[in-house]
């Protein structure tokens, strides 16, 4: 493929947005490994998580922390370093940076300063589940996490009850039971949904079908782990 060798070596003054596995180490790409090994610096959400990933991959490199709480100031610092000619990779704890994870402020800062931003694609929980869900994938709204307050989550569901495209949500194990109960309460019982738990991990489970049957499966299963919820358009049946 054109530019194949070149794309494995980071270039000075460029930011690389590198996706990492969401549970299965084998999902790292050759290009991600090469960039993480050869760039000047890896900016990670959590240096312990990033460090552990690099160790598992047999890579040694300098790490710097870039997370929710220092994102604004670090975006400036990292952009300064890029302007001085360093090549920097940004990773999050898992999946694609900037997708419900830190990254956006840094990429925005780079674009403001005309610094090249190079995506190094790989896993993302939302599109990974969508690809296997059997639900319409021609158009979708990715919402990330709904607000923590139940009233705001309910309002979102009510406002999107007739939304004509697929909706993808992230939810933590702490709130997934509440979200499922709210969906059962607000959406029609035959609304098609997909619930993915621990995708690409040992205890992966994926259930697609009418809300009532997916909820029955959910109630009978472990509530631990990470979850993605997909809601099909109201006219769709499986
Ligand atoms: N940047 C990540 C991505 O590209 O998917 C998402 C990070 S966000 C902080 C974490 C949320 O993503 C989890 O709460 C869960 O909703 C979803 N998620 C991440 N990994 C997952 C997995 N292996 N199985 C199911 N959901 C997952």
Coordinates of N, CA and C and ligand atoms in Angstrom, one line a residue:
X1 N 0.8 -1.2 0.0 CA 0.0 0.0 0.0 C 0.9 1.3 0.0
X2 N 0.4 2.3 -0.6 CA 1.2 3.5 -0.7 C 1.6 4.1 0.7
X3 N 2.8 4.5 0.8 CA 3.3 5.1 2.0 C 3.4 4.2 3.2
X4 N 3.3 2.9 3.0 CA 3.2 2.0 4.1 C 4.4 2.1 5.1
X5 N 5.7 2.1 4.6 CA 6.8 2.1 5.4 C 6.9 3.5 6.2
X6 N 6.7 4.5 5.4 CA 6.7 5.8 5.9 C 5.8 6.0 7.1
X7 N 4.6 5.4 7.0 CA 3.5 5.6 8.0 C 3.8 4.9 9.3
X8 N 4.9 4.0 9.3 CA 5.2 3.3 10.5 C 6.2 4.1 11.3
X9 N 6.8 5.1 10.8 CA 7.8 5.9 11.5 C 7.2 7.3 11.7
X10 N 7.2 7.7 13.0 CA 6.6 9.1 13.3 C 7.5 10.2 12.7
X11 N 6.9 11.2 12.3 CA 7.7 12.4 11.8 C 7.7 13.5 12.8
X12 N 8.8 14.2 12.8 CA 8.9 15.3 13.8 C 7.8 16.3 13.7
X13 N 7.4 16.8 14.8 CA 6.4 17.9 14.9 C 5.0 17.4 14.6
X14 N 4.7 16.1 14.7 CA 3.4 15.6 14.4 C 2.8 14.9 15.6
X15 N 1.4 15.1 15.8 CA 0.7 14.4 16.8 C 0.1 13.2 16.3
X16 N 0.3 12.1 16.9 CA -0.3 10.8 16.5 C -1.4 10.4 17.5
X17 N -2.6 10.2 17.1 CA -3.7 9.9 17.9 C -3.9 8.3 17.8
X18 N -3.4 7.6 18.8 CA -3.3 6.2 18.6 C -4.3 5.4 19.4
X19 N -5.1 4.6 18.7 CA -6.1 3.7 19.4 C -5.4 2.5 19.9
X20 N -5.9 2.1 21.1 CA -5.3 0.9 21.8 C -6.4 -0.1 22.1
X21 N -6.1 -1.3 22.4 CA -7.2 -2.3 22.6 C -8.2 -2.0 23.7
X22 N -9.4 -2.5 23.5 CA -10.4 -2.3 24.6 C -10.6 -3.6 25.4
X23 N -9.6 -4.5 25.4 CA -9.7 -5.7 26.2 C -8.9 -6.8 25.7
X24 N -8.6 -6.8 24.4 CA -7.8 -7.9 23.9 C -6.5 -7.3 23.3
X25 N -5.4 -7.6 23.9 CA -4.1 -7.1 23.6 C -3.7 -7.3 22.1
X26 N -4.2 -8.4 21.5 CA -3.9 -8.8 20.2 C -4.6 -7.8 19.2
X27 N -5.5 -6.9 19.7 CA -6.1 -6.0 18.8 C -5.2 -4.7 18.5
X28 N -4.1 -4.7 19.1 CA -3.2 -3.5 18.8 C -2.7 -3.7 17.3
X29 N -2.5 -2.6 16.6 CA -2.1 -2.7 15.2 C -0.6 -2.6 15.2
X30 N 0.0 -3.0 14.1 CA 1.4 -2.9 13.8 C 1.8 -1.5 13.8
X31 N 1.0 -0.7 13.2 CA 1.3 0.7 13.1 C 1.3 1.4 14.4
X32 N 0.3 1.1 15.3 CA 0.3 1.6 16.6 C 1.5 1.3 17.4
X33 N 1.9 0.0 17.3 CA 3.1 -0.4 18.1 C 4.4 0.4 17.6
X34 N 4.5 0.5 16.3 CA 5.6 1.2 15.7 C 5.7 2.7 16.2
X35 N 4.5 3.3 16.1 CA 4.5 4.7 16.5 C 4.8 4.9 18.0
X36 N 4.2 4.0 18.8 CA 4.4 4.1 20.3 C 5.9 3.9 20.6
X37 N 6.5 3.0 19.8 CA 7.9 2.7 20.1 C 8.9 3.8 19.6
X38 N 8.5 4.5 18.5 CA 9.5 5.4 17.9 C 9.3 6.9 18.1
X39 N 8.1 7.3 18.6 CA 7.9 8.7 18.8 C 8.7 9.2 20.0
X40 N 8.8 10.5 20.2 CA 9.6 11.1 21.3 C 8.9 10.9 22.6
X41 N 7.6 10.8 22.6 CA 6.9 10.9 23.9 C 5.5 10.3 23.7
X42 N 5.0 9.6 24.8 CA 3.6 9.1 24.7 C 2.8 9.8 25.8
X43 N 1.8 10.5 25.4 CA 0.9 11.2 26.4 C -0.2 10.2 26.7
X44 N -0.4 9.8 28.0 CA -1.4 8.8 28.4 C -2.3 9.4 29.4
X45 N -3.5 8.9 29.4 CA -4.5 9.3 30.3 C -4.1 8.9 31.7
X46 N -3.5 7.7 31.9 CA -3.0 7.3 33.2 C -1.7 6.6 32.9
X47 N -0.6 7.1 33.5 CA 0.7 6.6 33.1 C 0.9 5.2 33.6
X48 N 0.2 4.8 34.6 CA 0.3 3.4 35.1 C -0.3 2.4 34.0
X49 N -1.5 2.8 33.5 CA -2.2 2.0 32.5 C -1.4 2.0 31.2
X50 N -0.9 3.2 30.8 CA -0.2 3.4 29.6 C 1.2 2.6 29.7
X51 N 1.8 2.7 30.8 CA 3.1 2.1 31.1 C 2.9 0.6 31.0
X52 N 1.8 0.1 31.6 CA 1.6 -1.4 31.6 C 1.4 -1.9 30.2
X53 N 0.6 -1.1 29.4 CA 0.4 -1.5 28.0 C 1.7 -1.5 27.2
X54 N 2.6 -0.5 27.4 CA 3.8 -0.5 26.7 C 4.7 -1.7 27.1
X55 N 4.7 -2.0 28.4 CA 5.5 -3.1 28.9 C 5.0 -4.4 28.2
X56 N 3.7 -4.6 28.2 CA 3.2 -5.8 27.6 C 3.6 -5.9 26.1
X57 N 3.7 -4.7 25.5 CA 4.1 -4.7 24.0 C 5.6 -4.8 23.8
X58 N 6.3 -4.8 25.0 CA 7.8 -4.8 24.9 C 8.4 -3.5 24.4
X59 N 7.7 -2.4 24.7 CA 8.1 -1.0 24.2 C 8.6 -0.2 25.4
X60 N 9.7 0.5 25.2 CA 10.1 1.5 26.3 C 10.0 2.8 25.7
X61 N 9.4 3.7 26.3 CA 9.3 5.1 25.8 C 9.0 6.1 27.0
X62 N 9.2 7.3 26.8 CA 8.8 8.3 27.8 C 7.3 8.5 27.9
X63 N 6.8 8.6 29.1 CA 5.4 8.8 29.3 C 5.1 10.1 30.0
X64 N 4.0 10.8 29.6 CA 3.6 12.0 30.3 C 2.1 11.9 30.5
X65 N 1.6 12.4 31.7 CA 0.2 12.2 31.9 C -0.7 13.3 31.3
X66 N -1.7 12.9 30.7 CA -2.6 13.9 30.0 C -4.1 13.4 30.2
X67 N -4.7 14.0 31.2 CA -6.0 13.4 31.6 C -7.0 14.6 31.8
X68 N -8.3 14.2 32.2 CA -9.4 15.1 32.3 C -9.0 16.4 33.1
X69 N -8.2 16.2 34.1 CA -8.0 17.3 35.1 C -6.8 18.3 34.6
X70 N -5.9 17.8 33.8 CA -4.8 18.7 33.3 C -4.9 18.9 31.8
X71 N -6.0 18.5 31.2 CA -6.1 18.5 29.7 C -5.8 19.8 29.1
X72 N -6.4 20.9 29.7 CA -6.3 22.2 29.1 C -4.8 22.7 29.1
X73 N -4.2 22.6 30.3 CA -2.8 23.1 30.4 C -1.8 22.2 29.6
X74 N -2.1 20.9 29.7 CA -1.2 20.0 29.0 C -1.3 20.1 27.5
X75 N -2.5 20.5 27.0 CA -2.7 20.6 25.5 C -1.8 21.7 25.1
X76 N -1.6 22.8 25.8 CA -0.7 23.9 25.5 C 0.7 23.4 25.5
X77 N 1.1 22.7 26.6 CA 2.5 22.2 26.8 C 2.9 21.3 25.7
X78 N 2.0 20.3 25.4 CA 2.3 19.3 24.4 C 2.4 20.0 23.0
X79 N 1.5 20.9 22.7 CA 1.5 21.6 21.4 C 2.8 22.4 21.3
X80 N 3.3 23.0 22.4 CA 4.6 23.7 22.4 C 5.7 22.8 22.0
X81 N 5.7 21.6 22.6 CA 6.7 20.6 22.3 C 6.7 20.1 20.9
X82 N 5.5 20.0 20.4 CA 5.3 19.6 19.0 C 5.9 20.6 18.1
X83 N 5.7 21.9 18.4 CA 6.3 23.0 17.6 C 7.8 23.0 17.7
X84 N 8.3 22.5 18.8 CA 9.8 22.4 18.9 C 10.4 21.2 18.2
X85 N 9.5 20.4 17.6 CA 10.0 19.3 16.7 C 9.8 17.9 17.3
X86 N 9.2 17.8 18.5 CA 9.0 16.4 19.0 C 7.9 15.8 18.2
X87 N 7.9 14.4 18.2 CA 6.7 13.7 17.7 C 6.0 13.1 18.9
X88 N 4.7 13.3 19.0 CA 4.1 12.8 20.2 C 2.9 11.9 19.9
X89 N 2.7 10.8 20.6 CA 1.6 10.0 20.5 C 0.7 10.2 21.7
X90 N -0.6 10.3 21.5 CA -1.6 10.4 22.6 C -2.4 9.1 22.6
X91 N -2.5 8.5 23.8 CA -3.4 7.3 24.0 C -4.3 7.5 25.2
X92 N -5.4 6.8 25.2 CA -6.2 6.8 26.4 C -6.1 5.5 27.1
X93 N -6.8 5.2 28.2 CA -6.7 4.0 28.9 C -7.1 2.8 28.0
X94 N -8.0 3.0 27.1 CA -8.4 1.9 26.2 C -9.2 2.6 25.1
X95 N -9.1 2.0 23.9 CA -9.9 2.4 22.7 C -9.3 3.7 22.1
X96 N -10.1 4.4 21.5 CA -9.7 5.6 20.7 C -9.7 6.9 21.5
X97 N -8.6 7.6 21.6 CA -8.6 8.8 22.3 C -9.6 9.8 21.8
X98 N -10.1 10.7 22.6 CA -11.1 11.7 22.3 C -12.5 11.2 22.1
X99 N -12.7 9.9 22.2 CA -14.0 9.3 22.1 C -14.4 8.9 23.5
X100 N -15.2 9.8 24.1 CA -15.5 9.7 25.6 C -14.2 9.6 26.4
X101 N -13.2 10.2 26.0 CA -11.9 10.1 26.6 C -11.1 11.4 26.3
X102 N -10.0 11.7 27.1 CA -9.2 12.9 26.8 C -8.6 12.8 25.4
X103 N -8.5 13.9 24.8 CA -7.8 14.0 23.4 C -8.3 15.2 22.6
X104 N -9.6 15.5 22.8 CA -10.2 16.6 22.0 C -9.4 17.9 22.1
X105 N -9.1 18.3 23.4 CA -8.5 19.6 23.6 C -7.1 19.7 22.9
X106 N -6.4 18.6 22.9 CA -5.1 18.6 22.3 C -5.2 18.6 20.8
X107 N -6.1 17.8 20.2 CA -6.2 17.9 18.7 C -6.7 19.3 18.3
X108 N -7.6 19.9 19.1 CA -8.1 21.2 18.7 C -6.9 22.2 18.8
X109 N -6.1 22.1 19.8 CA -5.0 23.0 19.9 C -4.0 22.9 18.8
X110 N -3.8 21.6 18.4 CA -2.9 21.4 17.2 C -3.5 22.0 15.9
X111 N -4.7 21.8 15.7 CA -5.3 22.3 14.5 C -5.3 23.9 14.5
X112 N -5.5 24.5 15.7 CA -5.4 25.9 15.8 C -4.0 26.4 15.4
X113 N -3.0 25.6 15.7 CA -1.6 26.0 15.4 C -1.0 25.4 14.1
X114 N -1.9 24.8 13.3 CA -1.5 24.1 12.1 C -0.5 23.0 12.3
X115 N -0.6 22.3 13.4 CA 0.3 21.2 13.6 C -0.4 19.9 13.1
X116 N 0.3 19.1 12.3 CA -0.4 17.9 11.7 C -0.9 16.9 12.8
X117 N -2.1 16.5 12.6 CA -2.6 15.5 13.6 C -2.9 14.2 12.7
X118 N -2.3 13.1 13.1 CA -2.4 11.9 12.3 C -3.1 10.8 13.1
X119 N -4.3 10.3 12.6 CA -5.0 9.3 13.3 C -4.3 7.9 13.1
X120 N -4.2 7.1 14.1 CA -3.7 5.7 14.0 C -4.8 4.9 14.5
X121 N -5.7 4.5 13.6 CA -7.0 3.9 14.0 C -6.9 2.5 14.6
X122 N -7.9 2.2 15.3 CA -8.0 0.9 16.0 C -9.3 0.7 16.7
X123 N -9.3 0.0 17.8 CA -10.6 -0.3 18.5 C -11.3 0.9 19.1
X124 N -12.6 0.8 19.0 CA -13.5 1.8 19.6 C -14.7 1.0 20.0
X125 N -15.1 1.0 21.3 CA -16.2 0.1 21.8 C -17.5 0.4 21.0
X126 N -17.8 1.6 20.7 CA -19.1 2.0 20.0 C -19.2 1.3 18.7
X127 N -18.2 1.5 17.8 CA -18.3 1.0 16.5 C -18.0 -0.5 16.5
X128 N -17.2 -1.0 17.4 CA -17.0 -2.5 17.5 C -18.3 -3.2 17.8
X129 N -19.1 -2.7 18.7 CA -20.4 -3.4 19.0 C -21.3 -3.2 17.8
X130 N -21.4 -1.9 17.3 CA -22.3 -1.7 16.2 C -22.1 -2.6 15.1
X131 N -20.8 -2.9 14.8 CA -20.5 -3.8 13.6 C -21.0 -5.2 13.8
X132 N -21.2 -5.6 15.1 CA -21.7 -7.0 15.3 C -23.1 -7.0 15.8
X133 N -23.8 -5.9 15.9 CA -25.1 -5.8 16.6 C -26.3 -6.3 15.8
X134 N -26.2 -6.3 14.5 CA -27.3 -6.6 13.6 C -28.4 -5.5 13.6
X135 N -28.0 -4.4 14.2 CA -28.9 -3.2 14.1 C -28.4 -2.3 13.0
X136 N -29.4 -1.4 12.5 CA -29.0 -0.5 11.4 C -27.7 0.3 11.7
X137 N -26.8 0.3 10.7 CA -25.5 1.0 10.9 C -25.3 2.1 9.9
X138 N -26.4 2.3 9.1 CA -26.2 3.3 8.0 C -26.1 4.7 8.5
X139 N -26.7 5.0 9.7 CA -26.6 6.3 10.3 C -26.8 6.1 11.8
X140 N -26.0 6.8 12.6 CA -26.1 6.6 14.0 C -25.7 7.9 14.8
X141 N -26.3 8.0 16.0 CA -25.9 9.1 16.9 C -25.2 8.5 18.0
X142 N -23.9 8.9 18.2 CA -23.1 8.4 19.3 C -23.2 9.5 20.4
X143 N -23.7 9.0 21.6 CA -23.9 10.0 22.6 C -22.9 9.9 23.7
X144 N -22.1 8.8 23.8 CA -21.2 8.6 24.9 C -22.0 8.3 26.2
X145 N -21.6 8.9 27.3 CA -22.3 8.6 28.5 C -23.4 9.6 28.7
X146 N -24.6 9.1 29.0 CA -25.7 10.0 29.3 C -25.5 10.6 30.7
X147 N -26.2 11.7 31.0 CA -25.9 12.4 32.3 C -26.1 11.5 33.5
X148 N -25.4 11.7 34.6 CA -25.5 10.8 35.8 C -26.9 10.9 36.5
X149 N -27.6 12.0 36.3 CA -28.9 12.1 37.0 C -30.0 11.4 36.2
X150 N -30.8 10.6 36.9 CA -31.8 9.9 36.3 C -32.8 10.7 35.5
X151 N -33.2 11.9 36.0 CA -34.2 12.7 35.3 C -33.6 13.2 34.0
X152 N -32.3 13.5 33.9 CA -31.7 13.9 32.6 C -31.7 12.7 31.6
X153 N -31.4 11.5 32.2 CA -31.3 10.4 31.3 C -32.7 10.1 30.7
X154 N -33.7 10.2 31.6 CA -35.1 9.9 31.1 C -35.5 10.9 30.1
X155 N -35.1 12.2 30.3 CA -35.5 13.2 29.3 C -34.9 12.9 28.0
X156 N -33.6 12.5 28.0 CA -32.9 12.1 26.7 C -33.7 11.0 26.0
X157 N -34.1 10.0 26.7 CA -34.8 8.8 26.1 C -36.1 9.3 25.6
X158 N -36.8 10.1 26.4 CA -38.2 10.6 25.9 C -38.0 11.5 24.6
X159 N -37.0 12.3 24.7 CA -36.8 13.2 23.5 C -36.4 12.5 22.2
X160 N -35.8 11.3 22.4 CA -35.3 10.6 21.2 C -36.1 9.4 20.9
X161 N -37.3 9.3 21.5 CA -38.1 8.1 21.3 C -38.4 7.8 19.8
X162 N -38.6 8.9 19.0 CA -38.9 8.7 17.6 C -37.6 9.0 16.7
X163 N -36.5 9.1 17.3 CA -35.2 9.4 16.5 C -35.1 8.3 15.4
X164 N -34.9 8.8 14.2 CA -35.0 7.8 13.0 C -33.7 7.1 12.8
X165 N -32.6 7.3 13.6 CA -31.4 6.6 13.4 C -31.0 5.8 14.7
X166 N -30.0 4.9 14.5 CA -29.5 4.2 15.7 C -28.8 5.1 16.7
X167 N -29.0 4.8 17.9 CA -28.3 5.6 19.0 C -27.4 4.7 19.8
X168 N -26.2 5.2 20.0 CA -25.2 4.4 20.8 C -24.8 5.1 22.0
X169 N -24.9 4.4 23.2 CA -24.6 4.9 24.5 C -23.5 4.1 25.2
X170 N -22.7 4.8 26.0 CA -21.8 4.1 26.9 C -22.4 4.1 28.3
X171 N -22.1 3.1 29.1 CA -22.6 3.1 30.4 C -21.7 2.3 31.3
X172 N -21.5 2.8 32.6 CA -20.6 2.1 33.5 C -21.4 1.0 34.2
X173 N -20.7 0.1 34.9 CA -21.4 -1.0 35.6 C -22.2 -0.4 36.8
X174 N -21.9 0.8 37.3 CA -22.6 1.4 38.4 C -24.0 1.9 38.0
X175 N -24.2 2.2 36.8 CA -25.5 2.8 36.4 C -26.2 1.9 35.3
X176 N -25.7 0.8 34.9 CA -26.3 0.1 33.8 C -27.7 -0.4 34.2
X177 N -27.8 -0.9 35.5 CA -29.1 -1.4 35.9 C -30.2 -0.3 35.8
X178 N -29.8 0.9 36.3 CA -30.7 2.0 36.2 C -31.1 2.4 34.8
X179 N -30.1 2.4 33.9 CA -30.4 2.8 32.5 C -31.3 1.7 31.9
X180 N -31.1 0.5 32.1 CA -31.9 -0.6 31.5 C -33.4 -0.4 32.1
X181 N -33.5 -0.1 33.4 CA -34.9 0.0 33.9 C -35.5 1.3 33.3
X182 N -34.8 2.3 33.1 CA -35.4 3.5 32.5 C -35.8 3.3 31.0
X183 N -35.0 2.5 30.3 CA -35.3 2.1 28.9 C -36.6 1.3 28.9
X184 N -36.7 0.3 29.8 CA -37.9 -0.5 29.9 C -39.1 0.3 30.2
X185 N -38.9 1.3 31.0 CA -40.0 2.2 31.4 C -40.5 3.1 30.3
X186 N -39.5 3.6 29.5 CA -39.8 4.7 28.5 C -40.0 4.2 27.1
X187 N -39.2 3.2 26.7 CA -39.3 2.8 25.3 C -40.3 1.6 25.2
X188 N -40.8 1.4 24.0 CA -41.8 0.3 23.8 C -41.1 -1.0 24.0
X189 N -41.9 -2.0 24.5 CA -41.2 -3.3 24.9 C -40.6 -4.0 23.7
X190 N -41.1 -3.7 22.5 CA -40.5 -4.4 21.3 C -39.4 -3.6 20.6
X191 N -39.0 -2.5 21.2 CA -38.0 -1.6 20.6 C -36.7 -2.5 20.5
X192 N -36.1 -2.5 19.3 CA -34.9 -3.4 19.2 C -33.6 -2.7 19.8
X193 N -32.9 -3.4 20.6 CA -31.7 -2.9 21.2 C -30.6 -4.0 21.2
X194 N -29.4 -3.5 21.4 CA -28.3 -4.4 21.6 C -27.5 -4.0 22.8
X195 N -27.2 -5.0 23.6 CA -26.4 -4.7 24.9 C -25.1 -5.5 24.7
X196 N -24.0 -4.8 24.8 CA -22.7 -5.5 24.7 C -22.0 -5.3 26.0
X197 N -21.5 -6.4 26.5 CA -20.7 -6.3 27.8 C -19.3 -7.0 27.6
X198 N -18.3 -6.3 28.1 CA -17.0 -6.8 28.1 C -16.5 -7.3 26.7
X199 N -16.8 -6.4 25.7 CA -16.5 -6.7 24.3 C -15.0 -6.9 24.1
X200 N -14.7 -7.9 23.4 CA -13.3 -8.4 23.1 C -12.6 -9.0 24.3
X201 N -13.3 -9.1 25.5 CA -12.7 -9.7 26.6 C -13.2 -11.2 26.8
X202 N -12.7 -11.8 27.9 CA -13.0 -13.2 28.1 C -14.5 -13.5 28.3
X203 N -15.1 -12.6 29.0 CA -16.6 -12.8 29.3 C -17.4 -11.9 28.4
X204 N -17.0 -11.7 27.2 CA -17.8 -10.9 26.2 C -19.2 -11.5 26.1
X205 N -20.2 -10.6 26.1 CA -21.6 -11.1 25.8 C -22.3 -10.0 25.0
X206 N -23.0 -10.4 24.0 CA -23.7 -9.5 23.1 C -25.1 -10.0 22.9
X207 N -26.1 -9.2 23.2 CA -27.5 -9.6 23.1 C -28.2 -8.6 22.3
X208 N -28.8 -9.0 21.2 CA -29.6 -8.1 20.3 C -31.0 -8.7 20.2
X209 N -32.0 -7.8 20.2 CA -33.4 -8.2 20.1 C -34.3 -7.2 20.7
X210 N -35.6 -7.6 20.9 CA -36.6 -6.7 21.5 C -36.1 -6.4 22.9
X211 N -36.4 -5.2 23.4 CA -35.9 -4.7 24.7 C -36.3 -5.7 25.8
X212 N -37.5 -6.2 25.8 CA -37.9 -7.1 26.9 C -37.0 -8.3 27.0
X213 N -36.7 -8.9 25.8 CA -35.9 -10.1 25.9 C -34.4 -9.8 26.2
X214 N -33.9 -8.7 25.7 CA -32.5 -8.3 26.0 C -32.5 -8.0 27.5
X215 N -33.5 -7.4 28.0 CA -33.5 -7.1 29.5 C -33.6 -8.4 30.3
X216 N -34.3 -9.3 29.9 CA -34.4 -10.6 30.6 C -33.0 -11.3 30.7
X217 N -32.3 -11.3 29.5 CA -31.0 -11.8 29.5 C -30.1 -11.1 30.4
X218 N -30.2 -9.7 30.4 CA -29.4 -8.9 31.2 C -29.6 -9.2 32.7
X219 N -30.9 -9.3 33.1 CA -31.2 -9.5 34.5 C -30.7 -10.8 35.0
X220 N -30.5 -11.8 34.1 CA -30.0 -13.1 34.5 C -28.5 -13.2 34.4
X221 N -27.8 -12.1 34.1 CA -26.4 -12.2 33.8 C -25.6 -11.3 34.8
X222 N -24.3 -11.4 34.8 CA -23.5 -10.5 35.6 C -23.6 -9.1 35.2
X223 N -23.6 -8.2 36.2 CA -23.8 -6.8 35.9 C -22.4 -6.1 36.0
X224 N -21.3 -6.9 36.1 CA -20.0 -6.4 36.2 C -19.4 -6.1 34.9
X225 N -18.5 -5.2 34.8 CA -17.8 -4.9 33.5 C -18.2 -3.7 32.9
X226 N -17.9 -3.6 31.6 CA -18.1 -2.4 30.8 C -19.3 -2.7 29.8
X227 N -20.1 -1.7 29.5 CA -21.3 -1.9 28.7 C -21.4 -0.8 27.6
X228 N -21.9 -1.3 26.5 CA -22.3 -0.4 25.4 C -23.8 -0.8 25.1
X229 N -24.6 0.3 25.0 CA -26.1 0.0 24.7 C -26.3 0.7 23.3
X230 N -27.0 -0.1 22.4 CA -27.4 0.4 21.1 C -28.9 0.3 21.0
X231 N -29.5 1.4 20.6 CA -31.0 1.5 20.4 C -31.3 1.6 18.9
X232 N -32.1 0.7 18.4 CA -32.4 0.8 16.9 C -33.5 1.9 16.7
X233 N -33.6 2.3 15.5 CA -34.7 3.2 15.1 C -36.1 2.5 15.5
X234 N -37.1 3.3 15.8 CA -38.4 2.7 16.2 C -39.1 1.8 15.2
X235 N -38.8 2.0 13.9 CA -39.5 1.1 12.9 C -38.8 -0.2 12.7
X236 N -37.6 -0.4 13.3 CA -36.7 -1.5 12.9 C -37.2 -2.8 13.7
X237 N -37.2 -3.9 13.1 CA -37.5 -5.2 13.8 C -36.4 -6.2 13.5
X238 N -36.2 -7.1 14.4 CA -35.1 -8.1 14.2 C -35.7 -9.5 14.1
Ligands
LIG1 N1 -12.3 5.7 24.2 C1 -13.0 4.5 24.4 C2 -13.5 3.9 23.1 O1 -12.9 4.2 22.0 O2 -14.4 3.1 23.1 C3 -14.1 4.7 25.4 C4 -13.7 5.2 26.8 S1 -15.0 5.5 27.9 C5 -14.1 6.3 29.2 C6 -15.2 3.9 28.6 C7 -16.6 3.3 28.2 O3 -16.5 2.7 26.9 C8 -17.1 2.2 29.2 O4 -17.8 2.7 30.3 C9 -18.0 1.4 28.3 O5 -19.2 2.0 28.2 C10 -17.3 1.5 26.9 N2 -16.3 0.4 26.8 C11 -15.0 0.5 26.7 N3 -14.4 -0.8 26.5 C12 -15.5 -1.6 26.5 C13 -15.6 -3.0 26.4 N4 -14.5 -3.8 26.2 N5 -16.8 -3.6 26.4 C14 -17.9 -2.8 26.5 N6 -17.9 -1.5 26.7 C15 -16.7 -0.9 26.7

